[in-house]
XYZ file of C-alpha atoms in Angstrom:
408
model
C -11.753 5.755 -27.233
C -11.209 2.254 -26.678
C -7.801 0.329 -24.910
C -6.524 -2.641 -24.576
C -3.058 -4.245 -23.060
C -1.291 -6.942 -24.066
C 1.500 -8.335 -21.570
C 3.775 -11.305 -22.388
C 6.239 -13.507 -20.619
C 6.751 -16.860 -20.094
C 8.122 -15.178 -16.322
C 4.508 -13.861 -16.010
C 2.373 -16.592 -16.645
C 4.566 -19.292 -14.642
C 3.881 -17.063 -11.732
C 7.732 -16.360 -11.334
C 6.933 -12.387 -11.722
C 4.084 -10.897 -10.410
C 2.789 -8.073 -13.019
C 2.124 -4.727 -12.279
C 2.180 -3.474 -15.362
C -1.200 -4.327 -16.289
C -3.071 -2.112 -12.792
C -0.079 0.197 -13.876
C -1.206 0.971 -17.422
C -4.543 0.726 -16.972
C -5.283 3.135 -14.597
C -2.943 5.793 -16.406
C -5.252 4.993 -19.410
C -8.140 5.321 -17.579
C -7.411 8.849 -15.741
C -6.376 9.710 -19.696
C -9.991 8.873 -20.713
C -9.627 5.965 -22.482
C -12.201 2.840 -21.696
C -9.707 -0.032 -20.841
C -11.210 -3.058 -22.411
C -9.171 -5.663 -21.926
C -5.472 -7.024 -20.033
C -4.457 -10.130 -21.486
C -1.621 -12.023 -20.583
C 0.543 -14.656 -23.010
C 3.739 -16.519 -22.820
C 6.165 -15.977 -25.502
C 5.004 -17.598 -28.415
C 4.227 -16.197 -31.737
C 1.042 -18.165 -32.387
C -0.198 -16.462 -29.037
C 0.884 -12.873 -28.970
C -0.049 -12.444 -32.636
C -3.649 -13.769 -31.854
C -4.008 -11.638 -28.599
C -3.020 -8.753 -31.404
C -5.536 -9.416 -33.826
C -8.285 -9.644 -31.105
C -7.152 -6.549 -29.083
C -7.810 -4.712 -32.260
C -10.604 -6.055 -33.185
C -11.915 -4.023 -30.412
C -9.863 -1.435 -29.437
C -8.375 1.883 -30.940
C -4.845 1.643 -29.019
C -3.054 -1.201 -27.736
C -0.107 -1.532 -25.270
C 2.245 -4.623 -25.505
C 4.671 -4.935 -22.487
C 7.654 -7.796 -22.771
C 9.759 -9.164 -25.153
C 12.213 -6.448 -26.101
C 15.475 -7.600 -24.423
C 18.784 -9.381 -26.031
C 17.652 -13.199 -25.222
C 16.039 -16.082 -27.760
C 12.418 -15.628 -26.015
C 12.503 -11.678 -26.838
C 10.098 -12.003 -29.814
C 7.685 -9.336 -29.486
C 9.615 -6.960 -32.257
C 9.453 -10.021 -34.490
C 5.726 -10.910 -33.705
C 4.442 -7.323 -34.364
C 6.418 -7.115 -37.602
C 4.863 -10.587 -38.960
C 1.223 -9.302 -37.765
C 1.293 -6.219 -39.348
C 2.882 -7.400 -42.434
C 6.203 -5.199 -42.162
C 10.146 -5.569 -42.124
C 12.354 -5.803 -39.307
C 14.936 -3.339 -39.807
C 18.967 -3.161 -38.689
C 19.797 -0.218 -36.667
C 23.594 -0.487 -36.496
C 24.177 3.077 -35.166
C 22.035 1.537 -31.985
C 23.787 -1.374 -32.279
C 27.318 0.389 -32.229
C 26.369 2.450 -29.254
C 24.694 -1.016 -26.788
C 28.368 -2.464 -27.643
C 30.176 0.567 -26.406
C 27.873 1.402 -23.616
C 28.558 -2.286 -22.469
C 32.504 -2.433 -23.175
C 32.450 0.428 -20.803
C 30.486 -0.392 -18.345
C 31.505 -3.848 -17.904
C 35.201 -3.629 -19.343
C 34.052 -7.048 -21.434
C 33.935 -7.859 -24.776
C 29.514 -7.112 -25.627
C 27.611 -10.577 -26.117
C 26.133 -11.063 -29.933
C 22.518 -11.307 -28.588
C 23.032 -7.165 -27.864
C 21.996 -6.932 -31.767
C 18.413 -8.076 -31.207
C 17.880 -4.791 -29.325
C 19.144 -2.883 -32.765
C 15.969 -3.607 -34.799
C 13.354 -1.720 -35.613
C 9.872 -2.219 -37.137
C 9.335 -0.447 -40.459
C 7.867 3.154 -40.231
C 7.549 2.682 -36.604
C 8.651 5.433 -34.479
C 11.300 4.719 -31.874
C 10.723 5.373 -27.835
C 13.612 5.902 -26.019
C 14.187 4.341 -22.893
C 16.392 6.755 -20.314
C 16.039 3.731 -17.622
C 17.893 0.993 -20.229
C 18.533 0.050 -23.407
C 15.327 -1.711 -24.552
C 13.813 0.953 -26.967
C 9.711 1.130 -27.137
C 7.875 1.935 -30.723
C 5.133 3.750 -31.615
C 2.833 2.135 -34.674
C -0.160 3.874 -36.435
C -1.943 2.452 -38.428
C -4.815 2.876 -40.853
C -7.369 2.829 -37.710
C -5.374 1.763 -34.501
C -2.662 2.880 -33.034
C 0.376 0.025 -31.351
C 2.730 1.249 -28.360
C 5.533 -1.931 -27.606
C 7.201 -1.298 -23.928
C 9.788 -3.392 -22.175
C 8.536 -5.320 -19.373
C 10.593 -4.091 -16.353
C 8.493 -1.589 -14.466
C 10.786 0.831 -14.252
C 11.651 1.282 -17.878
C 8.229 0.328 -18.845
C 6.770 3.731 -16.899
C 9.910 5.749 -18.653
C 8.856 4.884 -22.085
C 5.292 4.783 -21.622
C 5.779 8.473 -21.296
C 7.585 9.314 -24.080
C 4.710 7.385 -25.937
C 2.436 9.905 -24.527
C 3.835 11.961 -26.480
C 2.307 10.640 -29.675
C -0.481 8.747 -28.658
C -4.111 10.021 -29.637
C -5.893 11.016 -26.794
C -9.271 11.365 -26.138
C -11.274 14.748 -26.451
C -10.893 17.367 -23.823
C -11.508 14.743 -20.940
C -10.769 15.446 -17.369
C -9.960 13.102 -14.628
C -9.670 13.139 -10.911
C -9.124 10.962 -8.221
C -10.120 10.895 -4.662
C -8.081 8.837 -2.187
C -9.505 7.506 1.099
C -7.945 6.201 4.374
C -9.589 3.925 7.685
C -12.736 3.396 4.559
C -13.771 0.273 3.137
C -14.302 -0.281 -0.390
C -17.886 -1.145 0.176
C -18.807 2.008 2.306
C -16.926 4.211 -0.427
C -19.252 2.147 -3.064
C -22.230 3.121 -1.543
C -21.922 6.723 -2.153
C -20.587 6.607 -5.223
C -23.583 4.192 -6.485
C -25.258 7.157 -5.979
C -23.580 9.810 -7.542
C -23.720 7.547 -10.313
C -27.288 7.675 -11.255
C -26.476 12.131 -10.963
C -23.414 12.354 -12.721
C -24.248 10.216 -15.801
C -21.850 11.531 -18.258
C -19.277 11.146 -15.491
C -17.232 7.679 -15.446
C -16.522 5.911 -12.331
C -14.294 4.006 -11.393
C -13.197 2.300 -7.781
C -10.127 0.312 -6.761
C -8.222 -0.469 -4.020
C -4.449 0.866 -2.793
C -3.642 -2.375 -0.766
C -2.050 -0.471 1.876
C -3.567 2.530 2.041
C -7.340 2.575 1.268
C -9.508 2.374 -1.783
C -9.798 5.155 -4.518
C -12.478 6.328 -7.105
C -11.089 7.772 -10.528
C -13.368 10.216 -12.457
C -13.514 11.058 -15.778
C -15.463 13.244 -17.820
C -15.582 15.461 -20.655
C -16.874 18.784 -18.050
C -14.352 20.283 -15.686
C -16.695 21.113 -14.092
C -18.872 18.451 -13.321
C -15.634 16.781 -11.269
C -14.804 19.737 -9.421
C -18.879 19.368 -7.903
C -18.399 15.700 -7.457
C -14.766 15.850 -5.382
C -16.691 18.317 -3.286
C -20.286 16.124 -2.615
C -17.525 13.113 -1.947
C -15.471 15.756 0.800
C -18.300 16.784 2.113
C -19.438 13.391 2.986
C -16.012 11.736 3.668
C -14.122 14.932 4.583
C -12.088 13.133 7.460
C -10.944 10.049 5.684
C -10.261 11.823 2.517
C -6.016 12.830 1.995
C -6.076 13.736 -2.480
C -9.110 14.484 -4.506
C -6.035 14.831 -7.081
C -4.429 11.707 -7.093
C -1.444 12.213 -4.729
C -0.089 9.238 -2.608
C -0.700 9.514 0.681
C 3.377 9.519 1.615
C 3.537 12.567 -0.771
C 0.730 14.671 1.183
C 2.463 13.631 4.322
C 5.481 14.800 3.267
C 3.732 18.161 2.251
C 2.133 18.516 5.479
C 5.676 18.515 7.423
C 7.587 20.608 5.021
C 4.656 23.100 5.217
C 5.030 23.178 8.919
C 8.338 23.203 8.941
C 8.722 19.829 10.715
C 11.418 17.503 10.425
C 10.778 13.828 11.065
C 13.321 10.438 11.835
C 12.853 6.885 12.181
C 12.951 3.962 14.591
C 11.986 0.712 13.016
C 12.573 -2.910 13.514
C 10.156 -5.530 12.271
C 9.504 -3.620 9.243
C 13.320 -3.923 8.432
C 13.633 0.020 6.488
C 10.361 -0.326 4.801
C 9.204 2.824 6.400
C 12.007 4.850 5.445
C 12.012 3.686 2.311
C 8.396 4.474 1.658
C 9.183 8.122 3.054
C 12.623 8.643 0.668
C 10.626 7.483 -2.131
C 9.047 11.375 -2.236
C 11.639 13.266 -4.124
C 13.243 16.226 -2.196
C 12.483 14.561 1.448
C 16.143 14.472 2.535
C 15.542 18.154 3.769
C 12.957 17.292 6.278
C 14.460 13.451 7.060
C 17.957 13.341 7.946
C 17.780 9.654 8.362
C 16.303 6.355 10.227
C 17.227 3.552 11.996
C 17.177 -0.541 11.776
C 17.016 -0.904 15.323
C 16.446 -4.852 14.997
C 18.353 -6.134 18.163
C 17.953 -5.264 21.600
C 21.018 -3.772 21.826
C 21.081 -1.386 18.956
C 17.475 -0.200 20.894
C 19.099 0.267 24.167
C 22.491 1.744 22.697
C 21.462 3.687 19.826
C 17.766 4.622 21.293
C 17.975 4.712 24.948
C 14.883 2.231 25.022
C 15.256 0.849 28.700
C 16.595 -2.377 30.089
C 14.133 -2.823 32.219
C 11.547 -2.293 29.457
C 12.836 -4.952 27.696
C 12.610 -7.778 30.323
C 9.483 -6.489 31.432
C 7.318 -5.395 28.135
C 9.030 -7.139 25.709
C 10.737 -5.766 22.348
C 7.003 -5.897 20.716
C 5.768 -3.861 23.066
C 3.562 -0.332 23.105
C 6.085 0.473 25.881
C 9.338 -0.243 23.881
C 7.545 1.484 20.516
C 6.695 4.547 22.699
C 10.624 4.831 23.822
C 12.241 4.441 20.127
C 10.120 6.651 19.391
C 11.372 8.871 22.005
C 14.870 7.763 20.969
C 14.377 9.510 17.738
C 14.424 12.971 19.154
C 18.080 12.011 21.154
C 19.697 10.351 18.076
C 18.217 12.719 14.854
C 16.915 15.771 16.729
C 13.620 15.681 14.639
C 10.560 17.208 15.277
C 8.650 14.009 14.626
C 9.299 10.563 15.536
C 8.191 7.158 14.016
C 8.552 3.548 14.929
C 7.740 0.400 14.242
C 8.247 -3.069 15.995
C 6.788 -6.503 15.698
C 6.921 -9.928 14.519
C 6.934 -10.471 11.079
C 6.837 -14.043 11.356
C 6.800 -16.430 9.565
C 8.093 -17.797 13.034
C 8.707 -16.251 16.181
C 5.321 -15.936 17.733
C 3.125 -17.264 20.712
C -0.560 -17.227 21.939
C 0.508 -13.988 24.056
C 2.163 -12.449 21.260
C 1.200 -14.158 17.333
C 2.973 -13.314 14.029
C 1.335 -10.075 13.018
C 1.603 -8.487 16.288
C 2.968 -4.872 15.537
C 3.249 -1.830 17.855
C 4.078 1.545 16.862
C 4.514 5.461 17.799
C 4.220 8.730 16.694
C 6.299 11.424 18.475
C 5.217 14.888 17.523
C 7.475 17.176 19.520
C 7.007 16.289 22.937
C 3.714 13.931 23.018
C 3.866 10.451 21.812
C 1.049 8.041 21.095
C 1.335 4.326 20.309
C -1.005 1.629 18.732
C -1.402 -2.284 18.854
C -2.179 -3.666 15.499
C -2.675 -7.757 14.825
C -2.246 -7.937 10.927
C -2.524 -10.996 8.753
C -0.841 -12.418 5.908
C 3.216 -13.167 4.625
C 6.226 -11.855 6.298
C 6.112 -9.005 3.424
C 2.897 -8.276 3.689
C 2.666 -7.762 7.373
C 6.104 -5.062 6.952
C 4.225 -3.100 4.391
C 1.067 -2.835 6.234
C 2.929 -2.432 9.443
C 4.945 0.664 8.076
C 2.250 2.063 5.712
C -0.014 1.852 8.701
C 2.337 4.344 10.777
C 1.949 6.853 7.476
C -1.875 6.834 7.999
C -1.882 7.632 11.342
C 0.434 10.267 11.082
C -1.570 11.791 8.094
C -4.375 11.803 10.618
C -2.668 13.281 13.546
C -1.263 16.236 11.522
C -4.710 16.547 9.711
C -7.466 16.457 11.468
C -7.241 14.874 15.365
C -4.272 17.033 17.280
C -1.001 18.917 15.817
C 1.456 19.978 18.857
C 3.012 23.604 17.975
């Protein structure tokens, strides 16, 4: 079966909102079974969505609109799919009734009129529910394809994409997998799966990169079976650089390794400014391994809070192996944890030398009593080099609890 997505926003194509919708959808399509064929984007106009809906089902059996559902004069996408398909817009005033109250007591305000734009519905179109706001989705079958409308914020756009699962036609008894790979290249990865390509031909491949973690192939095929063989050829070749063969981020199998060993871990980060705890709190249930971390940004907060050393400072410098290696010893004073990460650097875009250039990031990894540190020199924005920085420390301690040293 045959896919195709549809986002729209003047926000998106004037480059003010960066879409992840699209990579988002598609590769949940994908694992489903579903050949993606196409993600278009349009501003919001009429003349363009409706055209981009006519040729998305011209050649596909499903399509996914994202955009265009809120209270505001550009919301038009309710309106566009109605005049398309030929049907009425109609007035939900129970809805309605309930987006005025929820406001009124939320905000203690009388509700702005534009609220009622949200209240319509198309005709026989079946109504998603959206537990993340109060832009509905809709579900739309007709006589050979089948129409799912999402709101465009990520968030609620994920919530109601499930509930459209729920009456979506999927494909026939397909199976998916996918195999996740860290310290690989895309290219090496490639070359082995070129391979299995021309063995597996009623399997389909397909490769893409995690930005900060490492590239993945996705699998699907119609025989069990024929997966289960494949994620074992691709471990057996790549069994050291290889965390999920079943999709799983990498923070979430970290996680799993230290609550299955009983270890409890803290943080000690500066440059990355909480982007490493935040990647680790985004596992649900973590808080009973992680009792916390630290912004240790100034000097002082690392010699006060951390007991990082004085002297290190002057001599070393905050971006330092030396200072990394003592906040991450600090960890084990302030938290009592098992394990022990941190991070420090220069972020930039500003604050670096020839010695030490933006990009310059040092790091640890306490495990109980033994602590290693790393020099890394990354390129690219001030975000950029925070993300890699702390998603960086995540590898390497996926690696030290996996397959290089574990102290008991």
């Amino acid at each position: 079966m045959k896919a195709a997505i549809l986002l729209t926003g003047d926000e998106i194509t004037k480059g003010i909102v960066k879409d992840s919708n699209g990579g988002y959808l598609a590769e949940r399509l994908t694992a489903l079974g579903f050949e993606v064929q196409s993600i278009v984007v349009v501003p919001d106009s009429k003349e363009f969505i409706m055209r981009e809906i006519r040729n998305a089902l011209d050649r596909s059996d499903l399509l996914l609109i994202t955009g265009g559902l809120g209270s505001t004069f550009d919301d038009i996408t309710l309106q566009s799919v109605a005049d398309y398909l030929g049907r009425e817009l109609l007035y939900d005033g129970n809805y309605h009734s309930a987006l005025v109250e929820s406001f009124t007591r939320r905000f203690s305000r009388e509700a702005p009129a534009g609220l009622k734009r949200q209240a319509f519905v198309i005709q026989d179109s079946v109504q998603l529910p959206n537990s993340s706001g109060s832009a509905r989705g809709a579900f739309i079958r007709t006589e050979s394809n089948e129409i799912v409308i999402l709101p465009g914020p990520p968030m609620e756009m994920e919530t109601v994409f499930k509930e459209a699962l729920k009456h979506i036609s999927l494909p026939s008894a397909t199976f998916s997998r996918t195999i996740g790979f860290v310290d690989l290249t895309e290219p090496e990865v490639e070359d082995f799966t070129e391979q299995m390509l021309s063995k597996f031909t009623d399997v389909k491949f397909v490769t893409r990169v995690r930005y900060y973690s490492g590239p993945t192939v996705i699998l699907t095929a119609n025989d069990e079976s024929a997966l289960e063989e494949l994620c074992n050829l691709f471990t057996d070749r790549w069994n050291k650089y290889i965390y999920t063969t079943s999709g799983e981020e990498l923070v979430d199998v970290v996680v799993r390794e230290l609550r299955d060993r009983k270890l409890t871990i803290s943080i000690a980060e500066s440059c990355s400014g909480g982007r490493l705890s935040a990647l680790l709190t985004s596992v649900p249930g973590v808080s009973t391994l992680f009792p916390g971390g630290i912004v240790s940004y100034s000097n002082k907060v690392k010699s006060s809070l951390l007991n990082v050393s004085e002297n290190t400072l002057r001599q070393y410098g905050a971006v330092s192996e030396e200072v990394a290696f003592e906040m991450a010893a600090g960890t084990e004073i302030l938290f009592g944890t098992d394990v022990g990460l941190s991070v420090t650097g220069i972020a930039g875009p500003s604050g670096g030398s020839d010695f030490k250039p933006v990009g310059l990031v040092c790091s640890g990894i306490r495990i109980g009593s033994s602590i290693k540190t790393y020099t890394d020199r990354f390129k690219g924005n001030r975000e950029t080099i925070q993300l890699r920085g702390a998603n960086t420390v995540i590898k390497r301690l996926w690696r030290l609890l996996w397959n290089e040293y574990y102290i008991k």
